[in-house]
Amino acid sequence: MAQIRPLNDELQKAAKEFLGEVPSRISEDLANLKEWIAQQPHLRANTDNQFLVAFLRGCKYSLEKAKSKIDKFFTLKGKFPELFGITDVNDERFREILKLGMWLYLPTPLHENGPRICFMRTSLYPADKYTMEEVMSVSNVLQEICLLDDDYANVNGIVFIGDFSKASMAHMFQWTPSLMKKATVFSEQAIPMRLKASHFIKTPSGFEPIFNMIKPMLSAKNQSRLFVHGNKLDSLTKEIPLKYLPKEYGGENGSFDEVIQEWEKKMDQYSEYFKKNAAFGTDEKLRPGKAIDFDRMFGIEGSFRKLAVD
């Protein structure tokens, strides 16, 4: 039997019912993934059991989908390390951004045993000091840690809440089309986290053009899971009961300072793990078949093209 972290009874029931998980078959599925990875001349991937089972769960145990996501995950790590392949989580600027508390996973899942709640206050940072790429790199590290150690996120998915109350036009201008493309492709086609809903609150006047630019890049399913509430907090709490929001919003789901401190501890625990990112990625010269034209795919010019890695 493969060594992975056991699920509690409720999560195991959900994994069986909604993901098609068959505990007795997990070892075989993991062995198949490892064999496939070993046969890919271009791919240098993490083959830890807990890491790989997150891809199986995120892909509802479709081996072909899991293979595709693993390939894209490490392809993008190698091509865009400043966004997806961070190796030093002790870097001073990285820790400064982390302590601002712009991206936080709240301690209690929705309805106690449901999806993990990710709360974003992305515009807290001074736009003249940090770039959006730096901010996004921190969020991607947090997301990867969830991939490794958050069973609620892996089984039941993520509910996202974005508060844009502090957003300025300087922040908005940092959302370049190229960055949007990279972020949406990674979110939809590489990371095996299932986004159950995205809620946007306290949105400024400059938000709509950005929103309208990002939305067409998403799949129809994810477009249907986008909700803009404006300044109507009561509209949000119809979807997410108040108790599951942070204390600063009148809820009971931890305070920002408490959550930041917990994530600083997690970052210390995972420091050595992220150093290993330097060893992972792809060598596109060794990829079987046609090489990927990244410049055409992710450049600012031209229409959006989905990443295709067969």
Tab-separated table of C-alpha atoms in Angstrom:
chain	number	residue	atom	x	y	z
A	1	MET	CA	0.000	0.000	0.000
A	2	ALA	CA	1.369	3.411	-0.982
A	3	GLN	CA	2.308	5.653	1.922
A	4	ILE	CA	0.017	8.692	1.810
A	5	ARG	CA	-1.686	10.704	4.511
A	6	PRO	CA	-4.983	9.032	5.506
A	7	LEU	CA	-8.193	11.013	5.019
A	8	ASN	CA	-10.722	11.451	7.794
A	9	ASP	CA	-14.006	9.565	7.390
A	10	GLU	CA	-15.940	12.471	5.854
A	11	LEU	CA	-13.225	13.330	3.356
A	12	GLN	CA	-12.759	9.672	2.421
A	13	LYS	CA	-16.493	9.413	1.750
A	14	ALA	CA	-16.368	12.551	-0.414
A	15	ALA	CA	-13.291	11.295	-2.275
A	16	LYS	CA	-15.068	8.055	-3.133
A	17	GLU	CA	-18.345	9.708	-4.091
A	18	PHE	CA	-17.149	12.766	-6.013
A	19	LEU	CA	-13.646	11.844	-7.207
A	20	GLY	CA	-14.041	8.134	-7.837
A	21	GLU	CA	-11.285	7.283	-5.363
A	22	VAL	CA	-10.803	3.557	-4.736
A	23	PRO	CA	-8.322	3.275	-1.826
A	24	SER	CA	-7.228	-0.236	-2.809
A	25	ARG	CA	-6.270	1.002	-6.296
A	26	ILE	CA	-4.232	4.080	-5.306
A	27	SER	CA	-0.913	2.192	-5.190
A	28	GLU	CA	-1.434	0.910	-8.727
A	29	ASP	CA	-2.401	4.365	-10.018
A	30	LEU	CA	0.670	5.934	-8.407
A	31	ALA	CA	2.906	3.236	-9.878
A	32	ASN	CA	1.455	3.945	-13.338
A	33	LEU	CA	2.132	7.666	-13.002
A	34	LYS	CA	5.715	7.071	-11.844
A	35	GLU	CA	6.359	4.673	-14.717
A	36	TRP	CA	5.013	7.225	-17.195
A	37	ILE	CA	7.168	10.012	-15.715
A	38	ALA	CA	10.266	7.812	-15.930
A	39	GLN	CA	9.566	7.261	-19.638
A	40	GLN	CA	9.395	10.991	-20.493
A	41	PRO	CA	12.873	12.112	-21.646
A	42	HIS	CA	12.063	15.811	-21.244
A	43	LEU	CA	10.370	15.715	-17.832
A	44	ARG	CA	11.962	16.175	-14.397
A	45	ALA	CA	9.093	15.795	-11.943
A	46	ASN	CA	8.486	15.296	-8.259
A	47	THR	CA	7.435	11.668	-7.723
A	48	ASP	CA	6.518	11.868	-4.040
A	49	ASN	CA	3.352	9.857	-3.356
A	50	GLN	CA	1.517	12.686	-1.578
A	51	PHE	CA	2.319	15.068	-4.414
A	52	LEU	CA	1.136	12.676	-7.110
A	53	VAL	CA	-2.067	11.668	-5.330
A	54	ALA	CA	-3.065	15.346	-5.343
A	55	PHE	CA	-2.971	15.216	-9.151
A	56	LEU	CA	-5.008	12.022	-9.194
A	57	ARG	CA	-7.645	13.569	-6.934
A	58	GLY	CA	-7.671	16.854	-8.823
A	59	CYS	CA	-8.224	14.945	-12.062
A	60	LYS	CA	-10.851	12.592	-10.574
A	61	TYR	CA	-8.525	9.646	-11.144
A	62	SER	CA	-8.210	10.089	-14.891
A	63	LEU	CA	-4.623	8.984	-15.484
A	64	GLU	CA	-4.457	10.778	-18.827
A	65	LYS	CA	-5.620	14.084	-17.338
A	66	ALA	CA	-3.196	13.674	-14.435
A	67	LYS	CA	-0.305	13.053	-16.852
A	68	SER	CA	-1.247	16.157	-18.845
A	69	LYS	CA	-1.408	18.351	-15.748
A	70	ILE	CA	1.879	17.040	-14.361
A	71	ASP	CA	3.584	17.795	-17.669
A	72	LYS	CA	2.131	21.315	-17.837
A	73	PHE	CA	2.877	21.948	-14.157
A	74	PHE	CA	6.593	21.303	-14.601
A	75	THR	CA	6.711	22.825	-18.076
A	76	LEU	CA	5.519	26.144	-16.678
A	77	LYS	CA	7.792	25.855	-13.628
A	78	GLY	CA	10.777	25.536	-15.933
A	79	LYS	CA	9.736	28.216	-18.399
A	80	PHE	CA	8.536	30.832	-15.907
A	81	PRO	CA	10.419	30.156	-12.637
A	82	GLU	CA	9.889	33.727	-11.412
A	83	LEU	CA	6.154	32.910	-11.210
A	84	PHE	CA	5.851	29.163	-10.702
A	85	GLY	CA	9.283	27.823	-9.746
A	86	ILE	CA	10.306	29.757	-6.628
A	87	THR	CA	13.206	28.080	-4.808
A	88	ASP	CA	13.964	30.505	-1.959
A	89	VAL	CA	10.991	31.153	0.330
A	90	ASN	CA	13.331	32.809	2.818
A	91	ASP	CA	14.104	35.618	0.392
A	92	GLU	CA	13.598	38.989	2.106
A	93	ARG	CA	11.202	40.425	-0.486
A	94	PHE	CA	9.236	37.172	-0.632
A	95	ARG	CA	8.743	37.244	3.160
A	96	GLU	CA	7.788	40.926	3.085
A	97	ILE	CA	4.985	40.177	0.645
A	98	LEU	CA	3.892	37.124	2.629
A	99	LYS	CA	3.595	39.213	5.811
A	100	LEU	CA	1.298	41.682	4.052
A	101	GLY	CA	-1.308	38.919	4.091
A	102	MET	CA	-2.610	39.398	0.583
A	103	TRP	CA	-3.238	35.692	-0.090
A	104	LEU	CA	-4.464	33.626	2.849
A	105	TYR	CA	-6.072	30.224	3.227
A	106	LEU	CA	-8.474	30.416	6.154
A	107	PRO	CA	-8.292	27.780	8.926
A	108	THR	CA	-11.850	26.395	8.776
A	109	PRO	CA	-13.218	25.001	5.504
A	110	LEU	CA	-16.634	26.096	4.242
A	111	HIS	CA	-19.381	24.310	6.208
A	112	GLU	CA	-16.626	22.772	8.383
A	113	ASN	CA	-15.816	19.926	5.957
A	114	GLY	CA	-16.220	21.561	2.539
A	115	PRO	CA	-13.883	23.491	0.225
A	116	ARG	CA	-10.941	25.461	1.585
A	117	ILE	CA	-11.503	29.235	1.497
A	118	CYS	CA	-8.779	31.376	-0.073
A	119	PHE	CA	-9.071	35.067	0.820
A	120	MET	CA	-7.241	37.551	-1.374
A	121	ARG	CA	-6.487	41.197	-0.620
A	122	THR	CA	-4.065	41.523	-3.484
A	123	SER	CA	-3.917	45.322	-3.599
A	124	LEU	CA	-2.422	45.832	-0.135
A	125	TYR	CA	1.084	46.040	-1.566
A	126	PRO	CA	2.706	49.301	-2.719
A	127	ALA	CA	2.663	49.077	-6.509
A	128	ASP	CA	5.800	51.197	-6.749
A	129	LYS	CA	7.759	48.696	-4.637
A	130	TYR	CA	6.605	45.251	-5.776
A	131	THR	CA	5.523	43.841	-9.113
A	132	MET	CA	2.432	41.738	-9.692
A	133	GLU	CA	4.766	38.889	-10.720
A	134	GLU	CA	6.326	38.955	-7.240
A	135	VAL	CA	2.903	39.005	-5.606
A	136	MET	CA	1.656	36.138	-7.766
A	137	SER	CA	4.756	34.072	-7.020
A	138	VAL	CA	3.884	34.169	-3.316
A	139	SER	CA	0.317	33.076	-4.039
A	140	ASN	CA	1.609	30.183	-6.157
A	141	VAL	CA	3.863	29.002	-3.321
A	142	LEU	CA	0.921	29.039	-0.902
A	143	GLN	CA	-1.130	27.124	-3.430
A	144	GLU	CA	1.566	24.484	-3.834
A	145	ILE	CA	1.741	24.009	-0.070
A	146	CYS	CA	-2.030	23.445	-0.080
A	147	LEU	CA	-1.491	20.896	-2.815
A	148	LEU	CA	0.887	19.023	-0.514
A	149	ASP	CA	-0.806	19.205	2.870
A	150	ASP	CA	-4.440	20.360	2.620
A	151	ASP	CA	-6.807	17.419	2.178
A	152	TYR	CA	-9.887	19.660	2.184
A	153	ALA	CA	-8.514	21.625	-0.768
A	154	ASN	CA	-7.504	18.495	-2.650
A	155	VAL	CA	-10.773	16.621	-2.156
A	156	ASN	CA	-13.366	19.414	-1.994
A	157	GLY	CA	-11.638	22.185	-3.916
A	158	ILE	CA	-11.161	25.906	-3.309
A	159	VAL	CA	-13.587	28.784	-2.866
A	160	PHE	CA	-11.916	32.081	-3.686
A	161	ILE	CA	-12.835	35.517	-2.292
A	162	GLY	CA	-11.108	38.601	-3.664
A	163	ASP	CA	-11.369	41.971	-1.875
A	164	PHE	CA	-10.363	44.825	-4.177
A	165	SER	CA	-11.123	47.708	-1.810
A	166	LYS	CA	-7.507	48.935	-1.808
A	167	ALA	CA	-6.963	48.577	-5.549
A	168	SER	CA	-5.597	51.581	-7.424
A	169	MET	CA	-5.101	52.128	-11.126
A	170	ALA	CA	-1.384	51.468	-10.539
A	171	HIS	CA	-2.324	47.985	-9.332
A	172	MET	CA	-4.675	47.437	-12.258
A	173	PHE	CA	-2.054	48.415	-14.826
A	174	GLN	CA	0.235	45.658	-13.512
A	175	TRP	CA	-2.232	43.051	-14.798
A	176	THR	CA	-0.704	42.717	-18.254
A	177	PRO	CA	-2.327	40.440	-20.859
A	178	SER	CA	0.776	38.240	-20.820
A	179	LEU	CA	0.606	37.773	-17.045
A	180	MET	CA	-3.121	37.030	-17.224
A	181	LYS	CA	-2.513	34.329	-19.800
A	182	LYS	CA	0.182	32.659	-17.742
A	183	ALA	CA	-1.944	32.756	-14.591
A	184	THR	CA	-5.107	31.389	-16.229
A	185	VAL	CA	-3.307	28.595	-18.080
A	186	PHE	CA	-1.509	27.518	-14.914
A	187	SER	CA	-4.735	27.657	-12.893
A	188	GLU	CA	-6.855	25.714	-15.356
A	189	GLN	CA	-4.419	23.336	-16.983
A	190	ALA	CA	-1.512	22.742	-14.599
A	191	ILE	CA	-2.425	22.974	-10.916
A	192	PRO	CA	-4.774	20.134	-9.879
A	193	MET	CA	-6.891	22.319	-7.603
A	194	ARG	CA	-10.575	22.470	-8.444
A	195	LEU	CA	-11.904	26.017	-8.157
A	196	LYS	CA	-15.508	25.742	-6.972
A	197	ALA	CA	-16.339	29.474	-7.030
A	198	SER	CA	-14.695	32.906	-7.261
A	199	HIS	CA	-16.291	35.839	-5.446
A	200	PHE	CA	-15.195	39.444	-5.959
A	201	ILE	CA	-16.114	42.146	-3.442
A	202	LYS	CA	-15.536	45.899	-3.046
A	203	THR	CA	-14.544	46.160	-6.689
A	204	PRO	CA	-13.405	49.612	-7.949
A	205	SER	CA	-14.419	51.291	-11.192
A	206	GLY	CA	-11.265	50.069	-12.931
A	207	PHE	CA	-12.034	46.453	-12.139
A	208	GLU	CA	-14.520	45.791	-14.941
A	209	PRO	CA	-12.071	46.109	-17.893
A	210	ILE	CA	-9.652	43.720	-16.167
A	211	PHE	CA	-12.451	41.296	-15.347
A	212	ASN	CA	-13.718	41.375	-18.935
A	213	MET	CA	-10.206	40.654	-20.199
A	214	ILE	CA	-9.672	37.642	-17.920
A	215	LYS	CA	-13.109	36.051	-18.246
A	216	PRO	CA	-12.819	34.912	-21.907
A	217	MET	CA	-9.535	33.177	-21.057
A	218	LEU	CA	-11.331	30.825	-18.677
A	219	SER	CA	-13.264	27.675	-19.479
A	220	ALA	CA	-17.056	27.961	-19.710
A	221	LYS	CA	-17.327	26.042	-16.425
A	222	ASN	CA	-15.094	28.478	-14.546
A	223	GLN	CA	-16.792	31.476	-16.152
A	224	SER	CA	-20.085	30.252	-14.681
A	225	ARG	CA	-18.470	30.192	-11.226
A	226	LEU	CA	-17.534	33.887	-11.172
A	227	PHE	CA	-19.579	36.190	-8.926
A	228	VAL	CA	-19.116	39.967	-8.614
A	229	HIS	CA	-20.793	41.359	-5.474
A	230	GLY	CA	-19.531	44.939	-5.540
A	231	ASN	CA	-19.959	46.506	-2.102
A	232	LYS	CA	-22.812	44.188	-1.118
A	233	LEU	CA	-21.347	41.980	1.602
A	234	ASP	CA	-24.819	40.527	2.255
A	235	SER	CA	-24.767	39.224	-1.318
A	236	LEU	CA	-21.529	37.363	-0.553
A	237	THR	CA	-22.811	35.935	2.732
A	238	LYS	CA	-25.733	34.324	0.925
A	239	GLU	CA	-23.103	32.097	-0.689
A	240	ILE	CA	-20.578	31.989	2.166
A	241	PRO	CA	-22.111	32.332	5.646
A	242	LEU	CA	-20.620	35.158	7.701
A	243	LYS	CA	-19.035	32.816	10.275
A	244	TYR	CA	-16.649	31.479	7.608
A	245	LEU	CA	-15.212	34.936	6.865
A	246	PRO	CA	-12.228	36.369	8.777
A	247	LYS	CA	-12.808	38.196	12.071
A	248	GLU	CA	-12.061	41.509	10.367
A	249	TYR	CA	-15.208	40.980	8.256
A	250	GLY	CA	-17.388	40.032	11.211
A	251	GLY	CA	-16.742	36.309	10.876
A	252	GLU	CA	-15.164	33.638	13.048
A	253	ASN	CA	-12.618	32.142	10.658
A	254	GLY	CA	-9.395	33.437	12.175
A	255	SER	CA	-7.882	36.914	12.093
A	256	PHE	CA	-5.493	38.000	9.371
A	257	ASP	CA	-2.617	38.334	11.842
A	258	GLU	CA	-3.224	34.817	13.190
A	259	VAL	CA	-3.382	33.304	9.723
A	260	ILE	CA	-0.256	35.146	8.569
A	261	GLN	CA	1.680	33.804	11.565
A	262	GLU	CA	0.587	30.254	10.785
A	263	TRP	CA	1.674	30.603	7.186
A	264	GLU	CA	5.045	31.976	8.212
A	265	LYS	CA	5.532	28.762	10.200
A	266	LYS	CA	4.477	26.680	7.201
A	267	MET	CA	6.957	28.526	5.017
A	268	ASP	CA	9.732	27.622	7.443
A	269	GLN	CA	8.626	23.972	7.340
A	270	TYR	CA	8.644	23.898	3.528
A	271	SER	CA	11.853	25.843	2.988
A	272	GLU	CA	13.864	22.751	2.004
A	273	TYR	CA	11.056	21.453	-0.219
A	274	PHE	CA	11.092	24.586	-2.382
A	275	LYS	CA	14.866	24.480	-2.778
A	276	LYS	CA	14.280	21.262	-4.722
A	277	ASN	CA	12.289	23.209	-7.319
A	278	ALA	CA	15.626	23.941	-8.977
A	279	ALA	CA	15.819	20.282	-10.000
A	280	PHE	CA	12.336	20.145	-11.542
A	281	GLY	CA	11.097	21.285	-14.935
A	282	THR	CA	11.388	20.208	-18.547
A	283	ASP	CA	14.027	20.188	-21.243
A	284	GLU	CA	12.058	21.188	-24.323
A	285	LYS	CA	14.878	20.026	-26.614
A	286	LEU	CA	14.179	16.468	-25.439
A	287	ARG	CA	10.383	16.664	-25.685
A	288	PRO	CA	8.994	14.017	-28.056
A	289	GLY	CA	7.177	15.590	-30.994
A	290	LYS	CA	6.913	19.270	-31.836
A	291	ALA	CA	8.456	21.829	-29.484
A	292	ILE	CA	6.184	24.372	-27.786
A	293	ASP	CA	6.266	27.923	-29.170
A	294	PHE	CA	6.049	29.789	-25.855
A	295	ASP	CA	6.601	33.259	-27.326
A	296	ARG	CA	3.641	32.903	-29.636
A	297	MET	CA	1.505	31.306	-26.973
A	298	PHE	CA	2.107	33.742	-24.124
A	299	GLY	CA	3.151	36.920	-25.912
A	300	ILE	CA	1.071	40.059	-25.626
A	301	GLU	CA	0.346	40.171	-29.353
A	302	GLY	CA	-2.214	37.875	-30.881
A	303	SER	CA	-5.231	36.110	-29.519
A	304	PHE	CA	-5.154	33.833	-26.507
A	305	ARG	CA	-4.064	30.287	-27.293
A	306	LYS	CA	-4.462	27.394	-24.903
A	307	LEU	CA	-1.327	25.515	-23.912
A	308	ALA	CA	-1.214	22.173	-25.656
A	309	VAL	CA	1.229	19.596	-24.314
A	310	ASP	CA	0.485	16.105	-25.605
